[in-house]
Short mmCIF file of C-alpha atoms and ligand atoms in Angstrom, two decimals:
data_model
loop_
_atom_site.label_atom_id
_atom_site.label_comp_id
_atom_site.label_asym_id
_atom_site.label_seq_id
_atom_site.Cartn_x
_atom_site.Cartn_y
_atom_site.Cartn_z
CA MET H 1 45.17 192.34 155.86
CA MET H 2 48.50 191.14 154.49
CA LYS H 3 46.91 187.86 153.55
CA SER H 4 44.06 189.39 151.54
CA SER H 5 46.32 191.68 149.50
CA LEU H 6 48.59 188.75 148.72
CA LEU H 7 45.56 186.84 147.55
CA PHE H 8 44.55 189.83 145.41
CA ILE H 9 47.97 189.97 143.74
CA LEU H 10 47.95 186.25 143.15
CA THR H 11 44.51 186.46 141.56
CA ILE H 12 45.67 189.21 139.21
CA LEU H 13 48.77 187.19 138.30
CA VAL H 14 46.71 184.12 137.54
CA LEU H 15 44.36 186.17 135.35
CA ILE H 16 47.27 187.69 133.40
CA LEU H 17 48.87 184.27 132.88
CA ALA H 18 45.58 182.81 131.77
CA ALA H 19 45.11 185.63 129.24
CA CYS H 20 48.63 185.14 127.87
CA GLY H 21 48.17 181.43 127.68
CA ALA H 22 44.96 181.85 125.75
CA SER H 23 46.48 184.22 123.23
CA ALA H 24 49.54 182.06 122.70
CA GLY H 25 47.43 178.94 122.24
CA ASN H 26 44.63 180.21 120.03
CA ASP H 27 45.39 183.57 118.57
CA SER H 28 47.55 182.33 115.71
CA LEU H 29 47.88 181.51 112.06
CA GLU H 30 49.58 178.17 111.84
CA ILE H 31 51.14 177.11 108.56
CA SER H 32 52.28 173.51 108.11
CA ASP H 33 53.12 170.87 105.48
CA VAL H 34 55.09 173.35 103.40
CA TRP H 35 56.52 171.75 100.26
CA ALA H 36 57.40 172.39 96.64
CA ARG H 37 57.77 169.96 93.78
CA PRO H 38 61.11 169.57 91.98
CA GLY H 39 61.69 172.07 89.17
CA LEU H 40 64.19 173.16 86.53
CA ALA H 41 66.27 176.34 86.39
CA ASP H 42 64.47 178.97 84.26
CA GLY H 43 61.30 176.93 84.64
CA ASN H 44 58.55 177.40 87.17
CA GLY H 45 57.60 175.81 90.46
CA ALA H 46 54.76 175.70 92.94
CA VAL H 47 54.66 175.80 96.74
CA TYR H 48 51.89 174.18 98.76
CA PHE H 49 50.94 174.31 102.46
CA LEU H 50 48.13 174.16 104.94
CA ILE H 51 47.00 177.27 106.83
CA ASP H 52 45.12 176.80 110.06
CA ASN H 53 43.56 180.07 111.12
CA SER H 54 42.56 179.96 114.78
CA THR H 55 42.69 183.70 115.38
CA GLY H 56 38.92 183.83 115.50
CA GLU H 57 38.86 186.28 112.60
CA GLU H 58 39.23 186.08 108.84
CA ASP H 59 42.59 187.20 107.50
CA THR H 60 43.76 187.88 103.95
CA LEU H 61 46.89 186.64 102.19
CA ILE H 62 48.08 189.66 100.23
CA SER H 63 51.43 188.62 98.80
CA ALA H 64 54.15 186.00 98.59
CA SER H 65 57.83 186.55 97.93
CA SER H 66 61.08 184.60 97.72
CA ASP H 67 64.52 185.08 96.23
CA ILE H 68 64.46 181.54 94.77
CA ALA H 69 62.79 182.79 91.56
CA GLN H 70 62.50 185.92 89.45
CA ALA H 71 58.89 186.44 90.49
CA VAL H 72 56.42 184.91 92.92
CA GLU H 73 52.66 185.07 92.52
CA ILE H 74 49.62 183.56 94.15
CA HIS H 75 47.64 181.44 91.68
CA ILE H 76 44.67 179.15 91.58
CA SER H 77 44.10 176.26 89.18
CA MET H 78 40.52 175.31 88.59
CA MET H 79 38.48 173.14 86.31
CA ASP H 80 35.92 174.59 83.98
CA GLY H 81 34.35 171.38 82.76
CA GLU H 82 37.25 169.51 81.14
CA VAL H 83 39.42 172.57 80.85
CA MET H 84 42.04 173.47 83.41
CA GLN H 85 42.57 177.16 83.99
CA MET H 86 45.18 178.89 86.08
CA LYS H 87 44.55 182.40 87.34
CA PRO H 88 46.65 184.86 89.34
CA GLN H 89 45.00 185.94 92.60
CA HIS H 90 45.54 189.44 94.00
CA GLU H 91 44.57 188.24 97.44
CA VAL H 92 43.16 185.15 99.04
CA SER H 93 40.81 185.32 101.99
CA ILE H 94 41.83 183.01 104.82
CA PRO H 95 38.71 182.25 106.85
CA VAL H 96 38.77 180.79 110.34
CA GLY H 97 39.65 177.11 110.03
CA LYS H 98 41.76 175.39 107.40
CA THR H 99 42.75 176.64 103.97
CA GLU H 100 44.73 174.22 101.86
CA PHE H 101 47.11 175.21 99.07
CA LYS H 102 47.35 171.99 97.07
CA PRO H 103 47.94 170.55 93.58
CA GLY H 104 45.07 171.43 91.26
CA GLY H 105 44.05 174.36 93.48
CA LEU H 106 45.64 177.32 95.26
CA HIS H 107 49.42 177.51 95.01
CA VAL H 108 52.27 179.96 95.33
CA MET H 109 53.78 180.03 91.86
CA LEU H 110 57.53 180.47 91.47
CA ILE H 111 58.23 182.02 88.08
CA GLY H 112 61.71 181.73 86.59
CA LEU H 113 63.60 179.58 89.10
CA HIS H 114 67.23 180.68 89.48
CA ASP H 115 68.39 177.07 89.96
CA ASP H 116 67.06 173.54 89.71
CA LEU H 117 64.94 172.48 92.68
CA ASN H 118 65.88 168.94 93.64
CA THR H 119 64.25 166.60 96.12
CA GLY H 120 65.61 167.39 99.59
CA ASP H 121 66.47 171.06 98.86
CA ASN H 122 65.21 173.72 101.25
CA PHE H 123 64.44 177.40 100.71
CA GLN H 124 62.35 180.16 102.24
CA ILE H 125 59.30 182.06 101.11
CA THR H 126 57.56 184.92 102.88
CA LEU H 127 53.81 185.23 103.01
CA LYS H 128 52.25 188.55 103.93
CA PHE H 129 48.87 188.65 105.62
CA GLN H 130 46.70 191.70 106.20
CA THR H 131 46.39 191.10 109.94
CA ALA H 132 48.99 188.52 110.91
CA GLY H 133 51.76 190.33 109.02
CA GLU H 134 54.71 188.45 107.56
CA GLU H 135 55.24 184.73 108.01
CA ILE H 136 58.48 183.17 106.84
CA LEU H 137 58.09 179.56 105.67
CA GLU H 138 60.75 176.89 105.36
CA VAL H 139 59.99 174.97 102.16
CA THR H 140 61.15 171.39 101.52
CA VAL H 141 61.39 170.14 97.95
CA LYS H 142 59.83 166.71 97.54
CA LYS H 143 57.75 164.56 95.25
CA PRO H 144 54.05 164.70 96.13
CA MET I 1 26.37 116.91 118.97
CA THR I 2 23.80 119.46 117.80
CA ARG I 3 26.33 122.23 118.30
CA LYS I 4 28.85 120.37 116.16
CA LEU I 5 26.26 119.83 113.46
CA PHE I 6 25.29 123.48 113.60
CA ARG I 7 28.91 124.51 113.17
CA GLN I 8 29.32 122.21 110.18
CA ILE I 9 26.21 123.66 108.55
CA VAL I 10 27.45 127.20 109.10
CA ASN I 11 30.86 126.32 107.70
CA GLY I 12 29.22 124.70 104.70
CA LEU I 13 27.10 127.77 104.08
CA ILE I 14 30.12 130.05 104.26
CA ILE I 15 31.98 127.96 101.69
CA VAL I 16 28.99 127.98 99.34
CA LEU I 17 28.69 131.76 99.75
CA VAL I 18 32.36 132.37 99.04
CA VAL I 19 32.25 130.17 95.94
CA PHE I 20 29.16 131.97 94.62
CA ALA I 21 30.69 135.37 95.34
CA GLY I 22 33.80 134.27 93.44
CA PHE I 23 31.76 133.23 90.41
CA TYR I 24 29.75 136.42 90.59
CA PHE I 25 32.83 138.66 90.53
CA LEU I 26 34.55 136.60 87.84
CA ALA I 27 31.47 136.86 85.66
CA GLN I 28 31.40 140.66 85.93
CA PRO I 29 33.02 142.40 82.99
CA TYR I 30 35.98 144.61 83.95
CA ALA I 31 34.73 148.06 84.94
CA PHE I 32 37.05 150.76 83.60
CA GLN I 33 37.70 153.58 86.00
CA GLY I 34 38.59 156.03 83.22
CA SER I 35 36.02 156.94 80.55
CA LEU I 36 35.74 154.13 78.01
CA ILE I 37 35.31 155.03 74.35
CA GLU I 38 33.00 152.47 72.83
CA PRO I 39 33.46 151.58 70.05
CA PRO I 40 37.15 152.59 69.91
CA LEU I 41 37.71 155.64 67.72
CA PRO I 42 40.38 155.56 65.02
CA THR I 43 42.85 158.42 65.60
CA ALA I 44 44.18 160.71 62.93
CA ASP I 45 47.89 160.03 62.48
CA PHE I 46 50.38 162.80 63.07
CA SER I 47 54.09 163.31 62.81
CA LEU I 48 56.18 165.85 64.73
CA LYS I 49 59.89 166.46 65.16
CA GLN I 50 61.52 165.40 68.41
CA ALA I 51 64.23 167.39 70.18
CA ASP I 52 66.92 165.16 68.61
CA GLY I 53 65.57 165.94 65.13
CA LYS I 54 64.00 162.53 64.61
CA ASN I 55 60.45 162.30 63.44
CA PHE I 56 57.87 160.98 65.84
CA ARG I 57 54.94 159.36 64.08
CA LEU I 58 51.95 158.18 66.07
CA SER I 59 51.34 155.19 63.78
CA ASP I 60 54.89 153.97 64.45
CA GLN I 61 53.83 153.35 68.05
CA GLN I 62 51.34 150.60 67.18
CA GLY I 63 51.87 147.70 69.54
CA LYS I 64 52.26 150.10 72.45
CA LEU I 65 49.67 151.93 74.50
CA VAL I 66 50.13 155.64 73.94
CA LEU I 67 49.14 158.02 76.73
CA LEU I 68 48.73 161.43 75.18
CA TYR I 69 48.57 164.60 77.23
CA PHE I 70 48.34 168.21 76.08
CA GLY I 71 50.16 170.61 78.39
CA TYR I 72 52.96 173.16 78.65
CA THR I 73 56.18 173.48 80.57
CA PHE I 74 55.27 176.88 82.03
CA CYS I 75 52.48 175.18 83.98
CA PRO I 76 53.82 174.36 87.46
CA ASP I 77 50.77 172.77 89.01
CA VAL I 78 48.34 170.72 86.94
CA CYS I 79 50.74 169.47 84.25
CA PRO I 80 53.39 168.21 86.71
CA THR I 81 50.67 166.62 88.82
CA THR I 82 49.39 164.71 85.79
CA LEU I 83 52.83 163.73 84.46
CA TYR I 84 53.92 162.55 87.88
CA ASP I 85 50.79 160.42 88.21
CA LEU I 86 51.39 158.96 84.74
CA ALA I 87 54.96 158.11 85.76
CA ARG I 88 53.68 156.38 88.89
CA ALA I 89 50.97 154.51 86.96
CA LYS I 90 53.58 153.35 84.45
CA GLU I 91 55.95 152.24 87.20
CA ARG I 92 53.16 150.27 88.80
CA LEU I 93 52.83 148.13 85.66
CA GLY I 94 56.20 146.57 86.44
CA GLU I 95 57.63 144.61 83.52
CA ASN I 96 54.77 145.77 81.27
CA ALA I 97 55.83 149.39 81.74
CA SER I 98 57.87 149.26 78.53
CA GLU I 99 54.63 148.78 76.58
CA ILE I 100 53.48 152.28 77.57
CA GLN I 101 54.58 155.45 75.79
CA VAL I 102 53.72 158.76 77.43
CA LEU I 103 53.60 161.80 75.15
CA MET I 104 53.05 165.44 75.96
CA ILE I 105 52.16 167.69 73.05
CA THR I 106 52.56 171.34 73.88
CA VAL I 107 49.67 173.82 73.96
CA ASP I 108 52.25 176.63 74.16
CA PRO I 109 54.56 176.35 71.11
CA GLU I 110 55.73 179.96 71.51
CA ARG I 111 57.47 179.24 74.79
CA ASP I 112 58.14 175.50 74.59
CA ALA I 113 61.36 174.93 72.66
CA PRO I 114 61.93 171.25 71.73
CA ASP I 115 64.94 170.74 74.04
CA GLN I 116 63.21 172.49 76.94
CA LEU I 117 60.16 170.26 76.46
CA GLU I 118 62.31 167.16 76.43
CA LYS I 119 64.16 168.22 79.58
CA TYR I 120 60.86 168.91 81.31
CA VAL I 121 59.06 165.65 80.49
CA THR I 122 62.08 163.46 81.16
CA THR I 123 62.29 164.73 84.75
CA PHE I 124 59.20 162.60 85.36
CA ASP I 125 60.37 159.51 83.49
CA PRO I 126 63.28 159.19 81.07
CA SER I 127 61.05 157.49 78.49
CA PHE I 128 58.52 160.34 78.26
CA ILE I 129 58.47 162.30 75.00
CA GLY I 130 57.58 165.98 74.61
CA LEU I 131 56.55 167.25 71.20
CA THR I 132 56.07 170.60 69.56
CA GLY I 133 55.75 171.77 65.99
CA ASP I 134 54.63 174.75 64.01
CA ILE I 135 51.30 176.23 64.88
CA THR I 136 49.42 174.83 61.86
CA GLU I 137 50.62 171.28 62.58
CA LEU I 138 49.67 171.63 66.22
CA GLU I 139 46.31 173.22 65.54
CA SER I 140 45.31 170.28 63.37
CA ILE I 141 46.32 167.80 66.10
CA TRP I 142 44.51 169.77 68.81
CA SER I 143 41.38 169.80 66.69
CA ASP I 144 41.64 166.08 65.81
CA PHE I 145 41.65 165.26 69.52
CA GLY I 146 39.04 167.86 70.42
CA VAL I 147 41.49 169.75 72.60
CA TYR I 148 40.42 173.14 73.84
CA ARG I 149 43.30 175.56 74.25
CA LYS I 150 43.20 179.29 74.86
CA LYS I 151 45.86 181.85 75.69
CA ASN I 152 45.03 184.35 78.41
CA GLU I 153 47.13 187.44 78.95
CA THR I 154 47.84 188.28 82.59
CA ASN I 155 49.33 191.51 83.87
CA GLY I 156 51.73 189.62 86.14
CA ALA I 157 55.09 187.97 85.65
CA SER I 158 53.55 184.97 83.87
CA GLY I 159 52.95 187.03 80.73
CA TYR I 160 50.21 184.72 79.59
CA LEU I 161 48.71 181.46 80.78
CA VAL I 162 47.08 178.78 78.67
CA ASP I 163 43.74 177.20 79.52
CA HIS I 164 43.73 173.66 78.21
CA THR I 165 41.88 170.36 78.18
CA SER I 166 43.25 168.36 81.09
CA ARG I 167 42.34 164.80 80.05
CA VAL I 168 44.83 162.08 79.22
CA TYR I 169 44.01 160.19 76.00
CA VAL I 170 44.76 156.48 75.89
CA ILE I 171 45.42 155.14 72.40
CA ASP I 172 45.38 151.36 72.14
CA ARG I 173 47.79 149.06 70.34
CA ASN I 174 45.82 149.35 67.10
CA GLY I 175 45.96 153.13 67.10
CA ASN I 176 42.40 153.65 68.31
CA LEU I 177 41.34 156.07 71.00
CA ARG I 178 40.08 153.70 73.68
CA LEU I 179 39.95 155.53 77.00
CA THR I 180 40.43 158.93 78.63
CA PHE I 181 41.53 159.74 82.16
CA PRO I 182 40.14 162.85 83.86
CA PHE I 183 42.42 165.15 85.84
CA GLY I 184 42.90 163.96 89.40
CA MET I 185 42.27 160.26 88.74
CA GLU I 186 44.29 158.11 91.16
CA PHE I 187 47.39 156.62 89.55
CA GLU I 188 46.50 153.16 90.90
CA ALA I 189 43.20 153.32 89.02
CA MET I 190 44.99 154.37 85.82
CA ALA I 191 47.41 151.47 86.24
CA ASP I 192 44.50 149.02 86.68
CA ASP I 193 42.88 150.21 83.44
CA LEU I 194 46.18 150.09 81.55
CA ALA I 195 47.00 146.62 82.86
CA TYR I 196 43.60 145.40 81.72
CA LEU I 197 44.08 146.90 78.25
CA LEU I 198 47.53 145.32 77.96
CA ASP I 199 46.20 141.92 79.01
CA SER I 200 43.05 141.90 76.95
CA GLU I 201 44.28 143.02 73.55
CU1 CU Z 301 50.28 178.89 88.74
#
């Protein structure tokens, strides 16, 4: 009698741990390789990173902010034939898998930098996702 | 005995093959990785004021390879990517690097003041030159080089953005348009093309 209830409790414990483990391991939006190129005070900058969405569901990036510049927007550069265009994006869908913000593509644009950004500097930006909420990123300034 | 003979024959064949392959590759003309302009196209000369007040005249550069790019300092993504790659391509040329002059002519004269342009381009390489002028001067240069350039208003903090041709124009030592590099071309490939042009002309 004692033995079987102990076994029951143990089984429940194992199940709970397994569930927690699964959510901690998979249910996440991982953002890595966060960098910005050097920039000049009053000029603009761009931040790049890699998002790995393993939540099992699509999320949406709805805004980006930082106190490093007067304004922060999400932009995309794209080629139309020979012509390069840059367009602000209200939101960016983040499907399951990898979404790369990279030169010549999606980037977080820093408009009106308060100071020069020099190689080796660090600063923070905050990304806001529909489902995952806010993610604070540590940005390193470097040459590509 | 037969094994030794066999090995000698194989070795002989390998040597013959290597020699033929060598001749074959030497006989191939150099294949440019950028887009070659054949025959080279004479460029229309232009003259614009530099930040220090001096006049920059394209025809004064003869003897150097001029790498001409049309961009703007407000652009934080594509223009810096290109200028950084040009700086790396130039650096890769080693002692021949001084025979390259990189120029950026603005597509955004309203926002790009001469000193701001100079500060921006020299962050990539101290020898780079940024040029602006009045709109009529610039429009005639844009049209001479077939540059597309269009202002687009945005309702965000950018005010407006400028769509622009993203190619780099390579003007040879005689002032002719010889080659263009598309956006995203590897800097090593650019350096190869430039080294060939410097060697062959
Ligand atoms: Cu942008």
